[in-house]
Amino acid sequence: METSESVVEGFLAWAARTPDEQALVADGDILTYRALEHRSGRTARALADLGLGPESVIGVCLHRTVDLAVAVLGVLRAGAACLPLDPDDPPERLAAMLTDSDTAVLITDLAGDWPVPVLDTTADETLAAPVAIRRDMLLYVMHTSGSTGRPKAIAMPHGPQLDLLAWCASRYAEGARALHYYPFTTDVAMLDLLITWSSGGCLVLATEHERVDVDALTRLIADQRVSRVLLPVLTLHELARHAMAHPERVRTLREIITTGDRLTLTEPVRRMCESLPAVVLDDHYGATEVNVVTAPRLRPPAAAWPDRPHLGGPVSQARIHVLDTALDPVPVNVVGEIHVGGGALARGYLGRPDLTALSFVPDPFSDVPGSRLYRTGDLARWRPGGALELVGRADFQLSVRGHRVEPGEVEAALRTYPEVGGAVVVRSGEGAQAVLAAYVVPAGAARPDPAALRADLKARLPAHLVPAVVTVLPEFPTTTSGKVDRARLPEPDARVDLRQPLADDVERLVAAVWRDVLDVGEIGAHDNFFQLGGHSLLVTQVAFRVGAALDVDVPPDWLFDLPTVRQFADRLRIAGREEE
C-alpha cells in the first residue's frame, strides 16, 4: 500500500480497482465498494456543503448497522475528524462529550435535544470532491475515562494512523473478511475498519446481539467465512472455549489479533489454534493515546507458546523507553514505567492542557524539537534478548474486561450523592471474574442505599463504569500518612438480598453453574447474577451450560431480562414444558 496523506486513499484505490467486491456486511445488509463509496461520498458532500472539513469535529452516534460504518467513512472522506459516541450512553454524558469536543454537527438516529445541529445526510445525491489532507490534521477524537469525573477527549491526527496502516499492510493479508467486534467508540474499532478497507477486504460488522452471544458470534464467523478477527482477550477465551464444541465454525480463521488486557493462553485457545495449522496470533499492546506500539506474533505450533507472552519490541514509528521517575532508562530486568515516543502520539487531550502536560512530557532522547513521550502508566521490564515484559500499573487506572477505567471518574460520580461522604473504587477479581467494586462511607446519619446508588449510576454512566457491587463502610482503612489503604479494604458485599433457600433441582442447577462460572460461594434464590460479578461474556457460558444440562435452547437474553436465580429458573421451567 502506497504511503498517503489521508487514511481513506487506500479505500478509494480499492473502490476503483474492485468496485463490485463486498466491502461491508451487517445484519443481512451488504454494500459493495461501489455502493460504499457512493453512500459515504454523499455524507462527505453534506458536510462540505456546510463548510465542514479539516479540523471540524463531527459527532457520530448511531447503532451498529451499515449506516454507522458509512457515516464514519463519510466524515473521514470530508477531511473532518470523527467523534464516535455510544447511543446507549446516558444523554447527559453524550451532550457533555459533544460540547467538550467543540463538535460542529452530529450524525445520529436518536431523537433528542442535542447541544449541536443534527446533519441531514439524505438531501444531496452529488458526491464530494477530494479533500487535501495533511499528516498533522485531526483524524478522530476518542473519549476515555477521566480521573476527575470528566471523560478525557484524545485528539489523534492522521500521521500516526497512516504509519500504522503502512505497517499493517506488510503484516496482514489483502482481501480478508474481517470481523468487526469492538465498539466504534474505541481506537481499535477505527483501526480494524481502516485496515480492512485499505487492503481490499470486507468488514463483517457484528450486531450487538452477536457481540454478547458467543454462539451467535461463531455462527457469524462461519456463515461469513471470516478469516481475521480482532478481539478482546476475554472474548478470545470465550470463542475458543465455544469452538471446542463447534470446531467447524472457526475453520476459516487465518489471522487472530487480540488486545485490551494482558494475553494469557488458555488450553482452549491452544487447542483451537492447533486445529488451525495456518493461523497466526498477534497480541496488540498500546493505548488510545498512542495506538498500537507492540504486536508480538505467535506462530504454530501453539503447544510451544508461553502461557503469558511478552510484549515484544516496538512496531511502526513507535519508540519505547522503560524509565524510572527521573526519566532515566532502567537496566535489563529492572521494573520501570513504559514511555512511548516517536511518531505514534496523539496531540493530547482536547481542552485539557493540564492533563496533556502531565501525560505527554518532553522527550529527552530525541533531537527533534518539540518531541514528546507519552507516560502510559504501565510498569514493565526489558528481558535479556530485547523482549518487553508487562508487570502491572503505576497508578490506580484499571482495565476491566478490556475497558480502560479511571476509578476517579466513578468515585466522583458517587461523591455527588448527599448521603455519600467518600468513595473508593477498585477492581475485584481477575480475568473473566473482574468487576468494579465501590466502597462508600456515609456523609451523616443516613446510610447510603447500595441498590439505589447502582440504579442511579446506570442512568449517568456507561455500563462498564457502573460498579457491580457497592459496599457501605463506617470509615475507610487508612495508611500512616492518612491515605486510603486499598489493600485493607474488606471483601465486597456480593449480594444485596438476604440469601433465600433454593426451591428445586432447577434452581440448584442454576446456582451450581453460577458458583462455578463466577467463582463465588453459596448462592440464594434471589441473588442477582450481575451483582455477583457476572457480565455479558459470562452470560453466554451460563446459557450454554444450563441449556446443555436441561436439553433446552437457552438464549442469553433470558439471563439479561431475568437476572436472579428464581426468575431465571422460572423461565427454564416454562421452556422445559414447551419442549415436552
Coordinates of C-alpha atoms in Angstrom, one line a residue:
M1 CA 0.0 0.0 0.0
E2 CA 1.5 3.3 -1.0
T3 CA 2.0 6.0 1.7
S4 CA -0.7 8.6 1.5
E5 CA -1.5 11.8 3.4
S6 CA -5.1 10.5 4.0
V7 CA -6.3 7.3 5.6
V8 CA -9.1 6.9 3.0
E9 CA -6.8 6.8 0.0
G10 CA -6.4 3.1 0.3
F11 CA -10.2 2.6 0.3
L12 CA -10.7 4.8 -2.7
A13 CA -8.0 2.9 -4.6
W14 CA -9.7 -0.4 -3.9
A15 CA -13.1 1.1 -4.8
A16 CA -11.7 1.9 -8.2
R17 CA -10.0 -1.4 -8.6
T18 CA -12.7 -3.8 -7.3
P19 CA -16.0 -1.9 -7.3
D20 CA -18.2 -4.9 -7.2
E21 CA -16.5 -6.8 -4.4
Q22 CA -18.1 -6.8 -1.0
A23 CA -16.9 -4.1 1.4
L24 CA -19.4 -4.2 4.3
V25 CA -21.8 -6.8 5.7
A26 CA -24.0 -6.1 8.6
D27 CA -27.1 -8.0 9.8
G28 CA -28.1 -9.2 6.3
D29 CA -27.2 -5.9 4.6
I30 CA -24.4 -5.9 2.0
L31 CA -22.6 -3.0 0.4
T32 CA -20.1 -3.3 -2.4
Y33 CA -17.1 -1.0 -2.7
R34 CA -19.0 1.0 -5.3
A35 CA -22.1 1.4 -3.0
L36 CA -20.0 2.2 0.0
E37 CA -18.1 4.9 -2.0
H38 CA -21.3 6.4 -3.2
R39 CA -23.1 6.5 0.2
S40 CA -20.0 7.7 2.1
G41 CA -19.5 10.3 -0.6
R42 CA -23.0 11.7 0.0
T43 CA -22.2 12.1 3.7
A44 CA -18.9 13.9 2.8
R45 CA -20.7 16.2 0.4
A46 CA -23.4 17.1 3.1
L47 CA -20.5 18.1 5.4
A48 CA -18.7 20.0 2.7
D49 CA -21.9 22.0 1.8
L50 CA -21.9 23.2 5.4
G51 CA -18.2 24.3 5.1
L52 CA -17.1 21.5 7.3
G53 CA -13.8 19.7 6.6
P54 CA -10.3 19.6 8.1
E55 CA -10.2 20.2 11.9
S56 CA -14.0 20.1 12.1
V57 CA -15.2 17.6 14.7
I58 CA -18.2 15.6 13.6
G59 CA -20.1 13.5 16.1
V60 CA -21.4 10.1 15.0
C61 CA -24.0 8.5 17.4
L62 CA -25.6 5.5 15.5
H63 CA -26.4 1.9 16.3
R64 CA -24.3 -0.9 14.8
T65 CA -25.7 -1.0 11.2
V66 CA -24.2 -0.3 7.8
D67 CA -25.2 3.4 8.4
L68 CA -22.7 3.6 11.2
A69 CA -19.7 2.5 9.1
V70 CA -20.9 4.6 6.2
A71 CA -21.1 7.7 8.4
V72 CA -17.6 7.2 9.8
L73 CA -16.1 6.8 6.4
G74 CA -18.0 9.8 5.1
V75 CA -16.7 12.0 7.9
L76 CA -13.1 10.9 7.1
R77 CA -13.6 11.5 3.3
A78 CA -14.7 15.0 4.1
G79 CA -11.3 15.5 5.8
A80 CA -13.1 16.1 9.1
A81 CA -12.4 14.4 12.5
C82 CA -14.8 11.7 13.7
L83 CA -16.1 11.7 17.2
P84 CA -17.8 8.3 17.7
L85 CA -20.4 8.1 20.5
D86 CA -22.2 5.2 22.1
P87 CA -26.0 5.7 21.6
D88 CA -26.6 3.7 24.8
D89 CA -24.7 6.2 26.9
P90 CA -26.8 8.5 29.1
P91 CA -27.9 11.6 27.2
E92 CA -26.2 14.0 29.7
R93 CA -22.9 12.3 29.1
L94 CA -23.3 12.4 25.3
A95 CA -24.1 16.1 25.5
A96 CA -21.1 16.8 27.6
M97 CA -18.8 15.0 25.2
L98 CA -20.2 16.8 22.2
T99 CA -19.7 20.2 24.0
D100 CA -16.2 19.4 25.3
S101 CA -15.1 18.4 21.8
D102 CA -16.4 21.6 20.2
T103 CA -18.5 19.4 17.8
A104 CA -19.8 21.1 14.7
V105 CA -22.6 18.8 13.8
L106 CA -24.0 15.4 14.9
I107 CA -24.9 12.4 12.7
T108 CA -27.4 10.3 14.7
D109 CA -30.5 8.1 14.6
L110 CA -31.6 9.2 18.0
A111 CA -34.2 11.8 18.8
G112 CA -33.3 14.3 21.4
D113 CA -32.5 17.8 22.4
W114 CA -28.8 17.9 21.3
P115 CA -26.4 20.8 22.0
V116 CA -25.3 20.8 18.4
P117 CA -27.1 20.7 15.0
V118 CA -28.0 17.3 13.5
L119 CA -26.8 16.6 10.0
D120 CA -29.2 15.6 7.2
T121 CA -27.2 13.1 5.1
T122 CA -30.0 12.3 2.6
A123 CA -30.6 15.6 0.9
D124 CA -27.9 15.6 -1.8
E125 CA -27.0 12.9 -4.4
T126 CA -23.9 14.8 -5.5
L127 CA -20.7 13.2 -4.3
A128 CA -18.0 15.2 -2.5
A129 CA -14.8 16.4 -4.3
P130 CA -11.5 15.0 -2.9
V131 CA -10.1 17.0 0.1
A132 CA -6.4 17.6 0.6
I133 CA -5.3 16.1 3.9
R134 CA -2.0 16.5 5.7
R135 CA -0.5 14.2 8.3
D136 CA -0.9 16.7 11.1
M137 CA -4.6 17.2 10.6
L138 CA -7.1 15.8 13.1
L139 CA -8.4 12.3 12.3
Y140 CA -10.6 11.4 15.3
V141 CA -11.5 12.2 18.9
M142 CA -11.9 9.4 21.4
H143 CA -13.0 9.7 24.9
T144 CA -11.6 7.6 27.8
S145 CA -12.4 7.6 31.5
G146 CA -11.1 10.6 33.4
S147 CA -9.9 10.6 37.0
T148 CA -11.7 13.9 37.8
G149 CA -15.1 12.5 36.7
R150 CA -14.9 14.2 33.3
P151 CA -14.0 12.0 30.3
K152 CA -10.8 12.8 28.5
A153 CA -11.0 13.7 24.8
I154 CA -8.0 12.3 23.0
A155 CA -7.2 14.1 19.7
M156 CA -5.4 11.8 17.2
P157 CA -4.0 13.2 13.9
H158 CA -3.7 11.3 10.6
G159 CA 0.1 10.8 10.8
P160 CA 0.3 8.0 13.4
Q161 CA -2.6 6.1 11.8
L162 CA -1.0 6.3 8.4
D163 CA 2.2 4.9 9.7
L164 CA 0.4 2.1 11.5
L165 CA -1.6 1.3 8.3
A166 CA 1.6 1.1 6.3
W167 CA 2.9 -1.4 8.9
C168 CA -0.3 -3.4 8.8
A169 CA -0.2 -3.6 5.0
S170 CA 3.1 -5.6 5.3
R171 CA 1.7 -7.7 8.1
Y172 CA -1.9 -8.7 7.2
A173 CA -3.5 -10.4 4.2
E174 CA -5.2 -8.4 1.4
G175 CA -8.8 -9.2 0.8
A176 CA -9.5 -10.5 4.3
R177 CA -13.0 -11.0 5.5
A178 CA -12.6 -9.3 8.9
L179 CA -14.9 -9.5 11.8
H180 CA -15.6 -6.0 13.3
Y181 CA -16.3 -6.6 17.0
Y182 CA -15.1 -3.6 19.1
P183 CA -17.4 -0.7 19.9
F184 CA -16.9 2.2 17.5
T185 CA -16.0 4.4 20.5
T186 CA -12.6 2.8 20.6
D187 CA -9.4 3.4 18.6
V188 CA -9.3 -0.4 18.0
A189 CA -12.6 -0.2 16.1
M190 CA -11.2 2.6 13.9
L191 CA -8.0 0.6 13.1
D192 CA -10.0 -2.5 12.3
L193 CA -12.1 -0.6 9.8
L194 CA -9.2 1.1 8.1
I195 CA -7.0 -2.0 7.9
T196 CA -9.8 -3.9 6.2
W197 CA -10.8 -1.2 3.6
S198 CA -7.2 -0.2 3.0
S199 CA -6.4 -3.7 1.9
G200 CA -9.5 -4.6 -0.2
G201 CA -11.2 -6.6 2.4
C202 CA -14.8 -7.0 3.6
L203 CA -15.8 -5.7 7.0
V204 CA -18.2 -8.1 8.7
L205 CA -20.0 -6.0 11.4
A206 CA -21.1 -7.9 14.4
T207 CA -24.5 -6.8 15.8
E208 CA -24.9 -6.0 19.5
H209 CA -26.5 -9.4 20.0
E210 CA -23.7 -11.2 18.2
R211 CA -21.2 -9.3 20.3
V212 CA -22.6 -10.7 23.6
D213 CA -23.7 -14.2 22.4
V214 CA -20.7 -16.3 21.6
D215 CA -22.8 -18.9 19.9
A216 CA -24.2 -16.3 17.5
L217 CA -20.7 -14.9 17.1
T218 CA -19.3 -18.2 16.0
R219 CA -22.2 -18.7 13.6
L220 CA -21.5 -15.3 12.1
I221 CA -17.8 -16.3 11.6
A222 CA -18.8 -19.5 9.9
D223 CA -21.6 -18.0 7.7
Q224 CA -19.5 -15.1 6.5
R225 CA -16.2 -17.2 6.1
V226 CA -14.4 -14.7 8.4
S227 CA -10.6 -15.0 8.0
R228 CA -9.5 -12.3 10.5
V229 CA -10.7 -11.4 14.0
L230 CA -9.6 -8.6 16.3
L231 CA -11.0 -9.4 19.8
P232 CA -10.5 -8.6 23.5
V233 CA -8.6 -11.3 25.3
L234 CA -11.6 -12.5 27.3
T235 CA -13.7 -12.7 24.2
L236 CA -11.0 -14.8 22.5
H237 CA -11.1 -17.1 25.6
E238 CA -14.9 -17.5 25.2
L239 CA -14.6 -18.0 21.4
A240 CA -12.0 -20.7 21.9
R241 CA -14.0 -22.5 24.6
H242 CA -17.1 -22.5 22.4
A243 CA -15.0 -23.7 19.4
M244 CA -14.2 -26.9 21.3
A245 CA -17.9 -27.9 20.8
H246 CA -18.2 -26.4 17.3
P247 CA -14.7 -26.5 15.6
E248 CA -16.3 -26.3 12.2
R249 CA -17.4 -22.7 12.9
V250 CA -13.8 -21.3 13.1
R251 CA -12.1 -23.2 10.3
T252 CA -11.8 -20.1 8.1
L253 CA -9.7 -18.2 10.6
R254 CA -6.2 -17.3 9.4
E255 CA -5.3 -14.2 11.5
I256 CA -6.3 -13.7 15.1
I257 CA -5.5 -10.4 16.8
T258 CA -6.1 -9.8 20.5
T259 CA -5.8 -6.7 22.6
G260 CA -7.3 -4.9 25.7
D261 CA -5.9 -7.0 28.5
R262 CA -2.7 -8.9 29.0
L263 CA -2.8 -12.0 26.9
T264 CA -2.9 -15.3 28.7
L265 CA -3.1 -18.5 26.7
T266 CA -5.8 -20.9 28.0
E267 CA -5.9 -24.6 27.0
P268 CA -9.0 -23.9 24.7
V269 CA -7.1 -21.2 22.9
R270 CA -4.2 -23.5 22.3
R271 CA -6.4 -26.3 21.1
M272 CA -8.3 -24.0 18.7
C273 CA -5.1 -22.7 17.2
E274 CA -3.6 -26.2 16.9
S275 CA -6.7 -27.1 14.9
L276 CA -5.9 -24.2 12.5
P277 CA -2.5 -25.0 11.2
A278 CA -2.2 -21.8 9.1
V279 CA -3.3 -19.4 11.9
V280 CA -1.2 -16.7 13.5
L281 CA -2.0 -15.0 16.8
D282 CA -0.9 -11.3 17.2
D283 CA -1.1 -9.6 20.6
H284 CA -1.5 -5.8 20.2
Y285 CA -0.4 -3.6 23.1
G286 CA -0.9 0.1 23.2
A287 CA -3.2 2.9 24.4
T288 CA -5.7 5.2 22.8
E289 CA -3.1 8.0 23.1
V290 CA -0.6 6.0 21.0
N291 CA -2.5 3.3 19.1
V292 CA -0.6 0.0 18.8
V293 CA 3.0 0.1 19.8
T294 CA 3.9 -3.6 20.1
A295 CA 2.5 -6.6 18.4
P296 CA 4.4 -9.9 19.0
R297 CA 3.3 -12.7 16.7
L298 CA 2.8 -16.3 17.8
R299 CA 3.2 -18.9 15.0
P300 CA 2.5 -22.6 15.1
P301 CA 2.9 -24.9 16.9
A302 CA 0.6 -23.5 19.6
A303 CA 1.8 -26.1 22.1
A304 CA 5.1 -24.3 22.3
W305 CA 3.6 -20.9 23.1
P306 CA 4.3 -19.4 26.6
D307 CA 1.3 -19.0 29.0
R308 CA 1.9 -15.2 29.2
P309 CA 3.7 -14.0 26.1
H310 CA 6.0 -10.9 26.4
L311 CA 5.1 -7.7 24.6
G312 CA 7.9 -7.8 22.1
G313 CA 9.5 -4.7 20.6
P314 CA 8.1 -1.5 19.0
V315 CA 6.2 -1.5 15.7
S316 CA 5.6 1.2 13.1
Q317 CA 7.1 4.5 14.1
A318 CA 6.8 4.0 17.9
R319 CA 9.8 4.2 20.2
I320 CA 9.6 2.5 23.6
H321 CA 11.5 3.5 26.7
V322 CA 11.3 1.9 30.2
L323 CA 12.2 4.7 32.6
D324 CA 12.4 5.5 36.3
T325 CA 10.8 8.5 37.9
A326 CA 13.7 10.7 36.8
L327 CA 13.1 9.7 33.2
D328 CA 16.3 7.7 33.2
P329 CA 16.4 4.3 31.5
V330 CA 16.3 1.3 33.8
P331 CA 18.7 -1.7 33.4
V332 CA 17.5 -5.0 31.9
N333 CA 15.3 -6.9 34.4
V334 CA 14.5 -3.8 36.4
V335 CA 10.9 -2.5 36.5
G336 CA 10.1 0.9 35.2
E337 CA 7.3 2.8 33.5
I338 CA 6.7 2.4 29.8
H339 CA 7.0 5.7 27.9
V340 CA 6.2 5.8 24.2
G341 CA 7.8 8.3 21.8
G342 CA 8.3 8.6 18.0
G343 CA 5.6 9.2 15.6
A344 CA 2.8 7.3 17.4
L345 CA 1.5 10.0 19.7
A346 CA -1.8 11.8 19.8
R347 CA -1.9 15.6 20.1
G348 CA -3.1 15.4 23.6
Y349 CA -6.4 15.9 25.4
L350 CA -8.7 18.5 23.9
G351 CA -9.2 21.5 26.1
R352 CA -7.1 20.0 28.9
P353 CA -3.6 21.4 28.7
D354 CA -3.0 20.5 32.3
L355 CA -3.7 16.8 31.7
T356 CA -1.8 16.9 28.5
A357 CA 1.3 18.3 30.2
L358 CA 1.1 15.6 32.8
S359 CA 0.9 12.7 30.4
F360 CA 2.9 14.0 27.4
V361 CA 6.3 15.1 28.6
P362 CA 9.4 16.4 26.6
D363 CA 11.4 13.6 25.0
P364 CA 15.0 13.7 26.3
F365 CA 16.1 11.1 23.8
S366 CA 15.1 12.9 20.7
D367 CA 16.9 15.6 18.7
V368 CA 13.7 16.7 17.0
P369 CA 12.4 19.9 18.5
G370 CA 9.0 19.5 20.3
S371 CA 9.3 15.7 20.5
R372 CA 7.4 14.2 23.4
L373 CA 6.9 10.9 25.3
Y374 CA 3.6 9.5 26.5
R375 CA 3.6 8.2 30.0
T376 CA 1.5 5.0 29.8
G377 CA 1.3 4.2 33.5
D378 CA 2.2 0.6 32.7
L379 CA 5.1 -1.0 34.5
A380 CA 7.4 -3.3 32.6
R381 CA 11.0 -4.5 32.3
W382 CA 13.2 -5.4 29.4
R383 CA 14.2 -9.0 29.4
P384 CA 17.5 -10.3 28.0
G385 CA 17.1 -10.5 24.2
G386 CA 15.0 -7.3 24.0
A387 CA 11.5 -8.6 24.8
L388 CA 9.3 -6.3 26.9
E389 CA 7.5 -7.9 29.9
L390 CA 4.4 -6.2 31.3
V391 CA 4.3 -6.2 35.1
G392 CA 1.3 -4.0 36.1
R393 CA 0.1 -0.4 36.6
A394 CA 1.9 2.5 38.1
D395 CA -1.3 4.3 39.1
F396 CA -4.8 3.3 40.1
Q397 CA -6.1 3.1 36.5
L398 CA -7.8 -0.2 35.9
S399 CA -8.5 -2.5 33.0
V400 CA -11.8 -4.4 33.5
R401 CA -12.7 -6.9 30.7
G402 CA -11.0 -4.8 28.1
H403 CA -12.4 -1.4 29.2
R404 CA -10.0 1.2 30.5
V405 CA -11.4 2.7 33.7
E406 CA -10.3 5.6 35.8
P407 CA -11.6 4.8 39.3
G408 CA -11.7 8.6 39.9
E409 CA -14.5 9.1 37.4
V410 CA -16.7 6.6 39.2
E411 CA -15.7 7.9 42.6
A412 CA -16.5 11.5 41.6
A413 CA -20.0 10.4 40.5
L414 CA -20.6 8.6 43.8
R415 CA -19.5 11.7 45.8
T416 CA -22.2 13.8 44.2
Y417 CA -24.9 12.0 46.3
P418 CA -25.6 13.9 49.5
E419 CA -25.6 10.8 51.6
V420 CA -22.1 9.7 50.4
G421 CA -19.2 11.1 52.4
G422 CA -16.5 9.4 50.4
A423 CA -16.0 6.8 47.8
V424 CA -13.2 4.4 46.6
V425 CA -13.5 2.2 43.5
V426 CA -11.3 -0.8 42.9
R427 CA -11.2 -3.9 40.7
S428 CA -12.4 -7.1 42.4
G429 CA -11.3 -10.4 40.9
E430 CA -9.2 -11.2 37.9
G431 CA -9.7 -12.2 34.3
A432 CA -13.3 -13.1 33.4
Q433 CA -14.4 -12.6 37.0
A434 CA -13.0 -9.0 37.2
V435 CA -15.6 -6.4 38.2
L436 CA -15.7 -2.9 39.6
A437 CA -16.3 -2.7 43.3
A438 CA -17.2 0.5 45.1
Y439 CA -16.8 1.4 48.7
V440 CA -18.6 4.3 50.3
V441 CA -18.9 5.9 53.7
P442 CA -21.9 7.8 54.9
A443 CA -21.9 11.6 55.0
G444 CA -24.1 11.7 58.1
A445 CA -26.5 9.6 60.0
A446 CA -28.3 8.3 56.9
R447 CA -26.9 5.1 55.4
P448 CA -26.4 5.1 51.6
D449 CA -28.5 2.5 49.8
P450 CA -26.3 0.4 47.6
A451 CA -29.1 -0.7 45.3
A452 CA -30.3 2.9 44.8
L453 CA -26.8 4.2 44.1
R454 CA -26.2 1.5 41.4
A455 CA -29.6 2.1 39.9
D456 CA -29.0 5.9 39.6
L457 CA -25.4 5.4 38.3
K458 CA -26.8 3.3 35.5
A459 CA -28.6 6.4 34.2
R460 CA -25.5 8.5 34.4
L461 CA -22.5 6.4 33.4
P462 CA -21.7 3.8 30.7
A463 CA -22.4 0.3 31.7
H464 CA -18.7 -0.6 32.1
L465 CA -18.3 2.2 34.7
V466 CA -21.2 1.1 36.9
P467 CA -19.9 -0.9 39.9
A468 CA -21.1 -4.5 40.2
V469 CA -21.4 -4.0 43.9
V470 CA -21.4 -1.1 46.4
T471 CA -20.3 -1.8 50.0
V472 CA -21.0 0.7 52.8
L473 CA -18.3 1.1 55.4
P474 CA -18.4 3.1 58.6
E475 CA -14.9 4.5 57.6
F476 CA -12.1 3.7 55.2
P477 CA -9.0 2.0 56.4
T478 CA -6.0 4.4 56.1
T479 CA -2.2 4.3 55.9
T480 CA 0.0 6.0 58.4
S481 CA 0.1 9.0 56.1
G482 CA -3.7 9.2 56.1
K483 CA -4.4 7.9 52.6
V484 CA -7.0 5.2 52.0
D485 CA -5.3 1.8 52.4
R486 CA -6.8 -0.1 49.5
A487 CA -5.1 -3.3 50.4
R488 CA -7.1 -3.4 53.7
L489 CA -10.5 -2.9 52.2
P490 CA -12.7 -5.8 53.0
E491 CA -14.1 -8.2 50.5
P492 CA -17.1 -6.5 48.7
D493 CA -20.6 -7.4 49.7
A494 CA -21.6 -9.6 46.7
R495 CA -25.3 -9.7 47.5
V496 CA -27.9 -7.1 48.2
D497 CA -30.6 -9.6 49.1
L498 CA -30.7 -12.0 52.0
R499 CA -29.9 -15.5 50.8
Q500 CA -33.1 -17.4 50.3
P501 CA -33.1 -21.2 50.1
L502 CA -33.3 -22.9 46.7
A503 CA -36.6 -24.4 45.8
D504 CA -35.9 -27.3 43.5
D505 CA -33.4 -29.1 41.2
V506 CA -33.7 -26.4 38.5
E507 CA -32.7 -23.6 41.0
R508 CA -30.0 -25.8 42.4
L509 CA -28.6 -26.4 38.9
V510 CA -28.6 -22.7 38.1
A511 CA -26.9 -21.9 41.4
A512 CA -24.3 -24.6 40.8
V513 CA -23.4 -23.2 37.3
W514 CA -23.3 -19.7 38.7
R515 CA -20.9 -20.7 41.5
D516 CA -18.6 -22.4 39.0
V517 CA -18.6 -19.6 36.5
L518 CA -18.4 -16.7 39.0
D519 CA -16.1 -18.5 41.4
V520 CA -18.3 -17.5 44.4
G521 CA -19.6 -19.3 47.5
E522 CA -23.2 -20.1 48.4
I523 CA -25.9 -18.5 46.2
G524 CA -29.6 -17.9 47.2
A525 CA -32.7 -17.9 45.1
H526 CA -32.9 -14.1 45.0
D527 CA -29.2 -13.4 44.2
N528 CA -28.6 -11.4 41.1
F529 CA -26.1 -12.7 38.5
F530 CA -24.8 -9.3 37.7
Q531 CA -24.5 -8.1 41.3
L532 CA -22.4 -11.2 41.9
G533 CA -20.0 -10.1 39.3
G534 CA -21.5 -11.6 36.1
H535 CA -21.2 -9.8 32.8
S536 CA -22.0 -10.3 29.1
L537 CA -19.1 -12.6 28.4
L538 CA -20.2 -15.0 31.2
V539 CA -23.8 -14.9 30.2
T540 CA -23.2 -16.9 27.1
Q541 CA -21.3 -19.5 29.1
V542 CA -24.1 -19.9 31.6
A543 CA -26.8 -20.1 28.9
F544 CA -24.8 -22.8 27.1
R545 CA -24.1 -24.9 30.2
V546 CA -27.6 -24.7 31.6
G547 CA -29.2 -25.4 28.2
A548 CA -27.0 -28.4 27.7
A549 CA -27.8 -29.8 31.2
L550 CA -31.6 -29.4 30.7
D551 CA -31.6 -30.2 27.0
V552 CA -33.4 -26.9 26.1
D553 CA -32.4 -23.9 24.0
V554 CA -31.5 -21.1 26.3
P555 CA -31.0 -17.7 24.6
P556 CA -28.6 -15.4 26.6
D557 CA -31.2 -12.7 26.6
W558 CA -33.1 -14.6 29.2
L559 CA -30.5 -14.0 31.8
F560 CA -30.2 -10.3 31.0
D561 CA -34.0 -10.0 31.4
L562 CA -34.3 -12.4 34.4
P563 CA -31.1 -12.0 36.4
T564 CA -32.0 -13.7 39.7
V565 CA -31.8 -17.5 40.3
R566 CA -35.5 -17.8 40.8
Q567 CA -36.5 -15.6 37.8
F568 CA -34.1 -17.5 35.5
A569 CA -35.2 -20.9 36.8
D570 CA -38.9 -20.0 36.3
R571 CA -38.2 -19.3 32.6
L572 CA -36.3 -22.5 32.3
R573 CA -39.2 -24.5 33.8
I574 CA -41.5 -23.0 31.1
A575 CA -39.1 -23.8 28.4
G576 CA -38.9 -27.4 29.6
R577 CA -42.6 -27.8 29.4
E578 CA -42.7 -26.3 25.9
E579 CA -40.0 -28.8 24.8
E580 CA -42.2 -31.7 26.0

